[in-house]
């Protein structure tokens, strides 16, 4: 894959979930159209990574990936709650926002999305539980930014535990 | 595939077409965001199917699949007509709405969508003819709910005939 | 692939980029819903090509493909500029609009999109440079339709040069 491919995948992974969220909620123009610095930053990181870094071990990527999953999940739920959608829908929006970037990246690479394979450690489940933790805190009037951090770190912590202990969902 | 994958595919198949329809028409927030019971029902059916049912024969799925194709096709055309779009565009919206869920599911499974393969029995064609039957009835001021049922059953009947007699489109 | 598949791919390639552009910018209903003649023309060309033409050499497709890339790129940037988005975002919208149709077609065919593979001659790069040429001309108050033609032909010219001399991006 060349630098255009690599840059595209960085964009897709970073912006895919939020783009779907904004489309589904009708928040247009989409978020990254409004602030060029988001694109500049992603562009710069992608090009630097492509030319300077030979190979990042998958383990090193676990933490930023899980942090992104948590952050995007909480943000997705936040926007849904702001529009007075139901709590269930807000939690789904959190999970969709958290996971869609990675799914889209895998589809463009012509792979079955990693998160759908049996044998993958808990991923959507971490997002789901962390998003619900955030939503419940909001329902109980906990301060929004405190609730956001707690939700994000719940996702991060669960994901690290899932990989560490190879937790998977029960098969039928 | 684990239960998260199975649930996701149930959502994608059930909601994919209607989501694309709402996005293209600018009807946001998307339909399933407004009514959590749609998600709860789909969620429940998906989980029960995953854990309780070992294997459904493809033949058993033909009828609900064809009914869904008909129902979604007519609904897609209905919304387009309500927005005073042209009849041709309404028929395209019907076909897109009817088929997109299955296409998206196949893309996520990393398969060539079934409906695009030569040798597949008529599928898009059934949706197209049934949608036009519905549209023509509407143009002639037939009662909307009667027209909807006739359109849906036209799709269903054509699809059953196509599979029964292995009808395919002529190749060049 | 049968005629439904072929027609679908014609639609996806022709309308994919503009559809994504309209969705991201919030311009709904989408452009091809408003004018049925766009669909009729595409439909007719696709069916005629499918039944009459046995095999078009890839070389013959280079010029219309590169013209389409240039035209869609400039159009994408134009709409973004009309909404007063930043120049960088307008250039991204140009590239996305120009390339997305082909990417979506490849994804539906279950292939890795051609433009992402290393070893492919410059493609996104041609769109990017031509879109910026157009944007800079607009910034300097050059007549819009002159700027559009110059931008489109920049993309076309660069793409022909890239294929002729097998220009690719440097690998790391």
Short mmCIF file of C-alpha atoms in Angstrom, two decimals, chain C:
data_model
loop_
_atom_site.label_atom_id
_atom_site.label_comp_id
_atom_site.label_asym_id
_atom_site.label_seq_id
_atom_site.Cartn_x
_atom_site.Cartn_y
_atom_site.Cartn_z
CA UNK C 1 -22.18 -10.74 -13.45
CA UNK C 2 -25.66 -10.18 -14.92
CA UNK C 3 -27.27 -7.00 -16.23
CA UNK C 4 -28.53 -5.96 -12.78
CA UNK C 5 -25.02 -6.18 -11.41
CA UNK C 6 -23.61 -4.27 -14.39
CA UNK C 7 -26.26 -1.54 -14.09
CA UNK C 8 -25.67 -1.25 -10.36
CA UNK C 9 -21.94 -0.83 -10.89
CA UNK C 10 -22.55 1.85 -13.50
CA UNK C 11 -24.75 3.75 -11.02
CA UNK C 12 -22.32 3.28 -8.16
CA UNK C 13 -19.33 4.46 -10.20
CA UNK C 14 -21.15 7.44 -11.69
CA UNK C 15 -23.16 8.59 -8.65
CA UNK C 16 -21.11 7.29 -5.68
CA UNK C 17 -18.80 10.26 -5.29
CA UNK C 18 -21.51 12.89 -5.70
CA UNK C 19 -23.77 11.01 -3.30
CA UNK C 20 -21.12 10.97 -0.58
CA UNK C 21 -20.41 14.67 -1.26
CA UNK C 22 -24.07 15.61 -0.86
CA UNK C 23 -24.42 13.48 2.29
CA UNK C 24 -21.33 14.97 3.94
CA UNK C 25 -22.37 18.52 3.07
CA UNK C 26 -26.01 17.92 4.03
CA UNK C 27 -27.35 18.69 0.56
CA UNK C 28 -30.45 16.48 0.53
CA UNK C 29 -32.38 15.13 -1.27
CA UNK C 30 -29.28 13.87 -3.08
CA UNK C 31 -28.62 15.28 -6.57
CA UNK C 32 -29.72 12.26 -8.62
CA UNK C 33 -33.09 12.13 -6.83
CA UNK C 34 -33.96 15.56 -8.20
CA UNK C 35 -33.43 14.82 -11.89
CA UNK C 36 -34.65 11.47 -13.26
CA UNK C 37 -32.78 12.04 -16.54
CA UNK C 38 -29.48 11.40 -14.81
CA UNK C 39 -30.70 7.92 -13.91
CA UNK C 40 -32.28 7.28 -17.29
CA UNK C 41 -29.08 8.19 -19.12
CA UNK C 42 -26.88 6.07 -16.87
CA UNK C 43 -29.34 3.18 -17.07
CA UNK C 44 -29.40 3.34 -20.88
CA UNK C 45 -25.62 3.54 -21.25
CA UNK C 46 -25.14 0.63 -18.83
CA UNK C 47 -27.64 -1.66 -20.56
CA UNK C 48 -26.34 -0.85 -24.05
CA UNK C 49 -22.74 -1.40 -22.96
CA UNK C 50 -23.66 -4.68 -21.29
CA UNK C 51 -25.47 -6.25 -24.24
CA UNK C 52 -23.63 -4.71 -27.22
CA UNK C 53 -20.03 -4.35 -26.23
CA UNK C 54 -18.07 -7.50 -25.66
CA UNK C 55 -14.94 -6.17 -24.17
CA UNK C 56 -13.55 -2.66 -23.84
CA UNK C 57 -9.81 -2.51 -23.49
CA UNK C 58 -8.65 -0.81 -20.31
CA UNK C 59 -6.67 1.69 -22.37
CA UNK C 60 -9.82 3.05 -24.03
CA UNK C 61 -11.34 3.65 -20.60
CA UNK C 62 -8.42 5.77 -19.40
CA UNK C 63 -9.58 9.05 -20.96
CA UNK C 64 -13.26 9.03 -19.86
CA UNK C 65 -12.18 7.78 -16.43
CA UNK C 66 -9.62 10.58 -16.03
CA UNK C 67 -12.10 13.17 -17.35
CA UNK C 68 -14.67 11.97 -14.83
CA UNK C 69 -12.07 12.14 -12.06
CA UNK C 70 -11.25 15.73 -13.00
CA UNK C 71 -14.84 16.85 -13.45
CA UNK C 72 -16.10 15.31 -10.19
CA UNK C 73 -13.07 16.63 -8.27
CA UNK C 74 -13.69 20.20 -9.41
CA UNK C 75 -17.42 19.90 -8.76
CA UNK C 76 -16.84 18.59 -5.23
CA UNK C 77 -14.54 21.51 -4.43
CA UNK C 78 -17.02 23.95 -5.97
CA UNK C 79 -19.86 22.88 -3.67
CA UNK C 80 -17.60 22.99 -0.62
CA UNK C 81 -16.43 26.52 -1.50
CA UNK C 82 -20.05 27.62 -2.01
CA UNK C 83 -20.70 26.62 1.60
CA UNK C 84 -17.71 28.72 2.72
CA UNK C 85 -15.77 25.74 4.02
CA UNK C 86 -11.99 26.11 4.26
CA UNK C 87 -9.78 25.64 1.19
CA UNK C 88 -8.21 22.47 2.60
CA UNK C 89 -11.61 20.92 3.25
CA UNK C 90 -12.71 21.92 -0.27
CA UNK C 91 -9.69 20.13 -1.73
CA UNK C 92 -10.42 17.00 0.31
CA UNK C 93 -14.04 17.11 -0.82
CA UNK C 94 -12.76 17.29 -4.41
CA UNK C 95 -10.55 14.24 -4.01
CA UNK C 96 -13.23 12.26 -2.14
CA UNK C 97 -15.86 13.12 -4.74
CA UNK C 98 -13.53 12.21 -7.58
CA UNK C 99 -12.40 8.88 -6.22
CA UNK C 100 -15.25 7.48 -4.12
CA UNK C 101 -17.28 6.05 -7.00
CA UNK C 102 -14.44 3.82 -8.11
CA UNK C 103 -13.63 2.81 -4.55
CA UNK C 104 -17.23 1.83 -3.83
CA UNK C 105 -17.40 -0.17 -7.08
CA UNK C 106 -14.27 -2.11 -6.11
CA UNK C 107 -15.58 -2.76 -2.59
CA UNK C 108 -18.85 -4.15 -4.01
CA UNK C 109 -16.80 -6.39 -6.35
CA UNK C 110 -14.95 -7.63 -3.27
CA UNK C 111 -11.62 -6.24 -4.43
CA UNK C 112 -9.08 -4.02 -2.70
CA UNK C 113 -9.72 -0.61 -4.25
CA UNK C 114 -7.28 -0.14 -7.12
CA UNK C 115 -6.21 3.33 -5.97
CA UNK C 116 -4.91 2.04 -2.63
CA UNK C 117 -2.46 -0.47 -4.04
CA UNK C 118 1.21 0.42 -4.21
CA UNK C 119 2.43 0.25 -7.78
CA UNK C 120 -0.70 2.00 -9.08
CA UNK C 121 0.13 5.05 -11.18
CA UNK C 122 -0.72 8.40 -9.56
CA UNK C 123 -4.48 8.77 -9.24
CA UNK C 124 -5.49 10.52 -6.02
CA UNK C 125 -2.46 12.74 -6.50
CA UNK C 126 -3.72 13.92 -9.91
CA UNK C 127 -7.09 14.73 -8.37
CA UNK C 128 -5.43 16.54 -5.46
CA UNK C 129 -3.17 18.72 -7.63
CA UNK C 130 -5.90 19.54 -10.15
CA UNK C 131 -8.35 20.42 -7.38
CA UNK C 132 -5.78 22.75 -5.81
CA UNK C 133 -5.10 24.33 -9.22
CA UNK C 134 -8.83 25.05 -9.46
CA UNK C 135 -9.04 26.38 -5.89
CA UNK C 136 -6.04 28.70 -6.33
CA UNK C 137 -7.54 30.07 -9.56
CA UNK C 138 -10.81 30.72 -7.73
CA UNK C 139 -8.98 32.46 -4.88
CA UNK C 140 -7.32 34.73 -7.45
CA UNK C 141 -10.78 35.59 -8.84
CA UNK C 142 -10.33 33.81 -12.16
CA UNK C 143 -13.65 33.23 -13.95
CA UNK C 144 -15.33 30.13 -12.44
CA UNK C 145 -15.95 28.24 -15.64
CA UNK C 146 -12.42 28.89 -16.94
CA UNK C 147 -11.01 27.74 -13.59
CA UNK C 148 -13.19 24.62 -13.73
CA UNK C 149 -11.94 23.66 -17.20
CA UNK C 150 -8.32 24.32 -16.25
CA UNK C 151 -8.70 22.22 -13.08
CA UNK C 152 -10.37 19.36 -14.94
CA UNK C 153 -7.74 19.32 -17.68
CA UNK C 154 -4.94 19.47 -15.11
CA UNK C 155 -6.28 16.25 -13.60
CA UNK C 156 -6.72 14.69 -17.05
CA UNK C 157 -3.24 15.71 -18.22
CA UNK C 158 -1.50 14.55 -15.05
CA UNK C 159 -3.31 11.23 -15.13
CA UNK C 160 -2.33 10.58 -18.75
CA UNK C 161 1.29 11.46 -17.95
CA UNK C 162 1.20 9.21 -14.89
CA UNK C 163 0.01 6.21 -16.88
CA UNK C 164 2.28 6.98 -19.86
CA UNK C 165 5.42 7.20 -17.72
CA UNK C 166 4.25 4.81 -14.97
CA UNK C 167 4.65 7.44 -12.24
CA UNK C 168 4.03 6.14 -8.73
CA UNK C 169 4.44 7.55 -5.23
CA UNK C 170 7.73 6.87 -3.41
CA UNK C 171 7.56 3.96 -0.98
CA UNK C 172 9.16 4.25 2.46
#
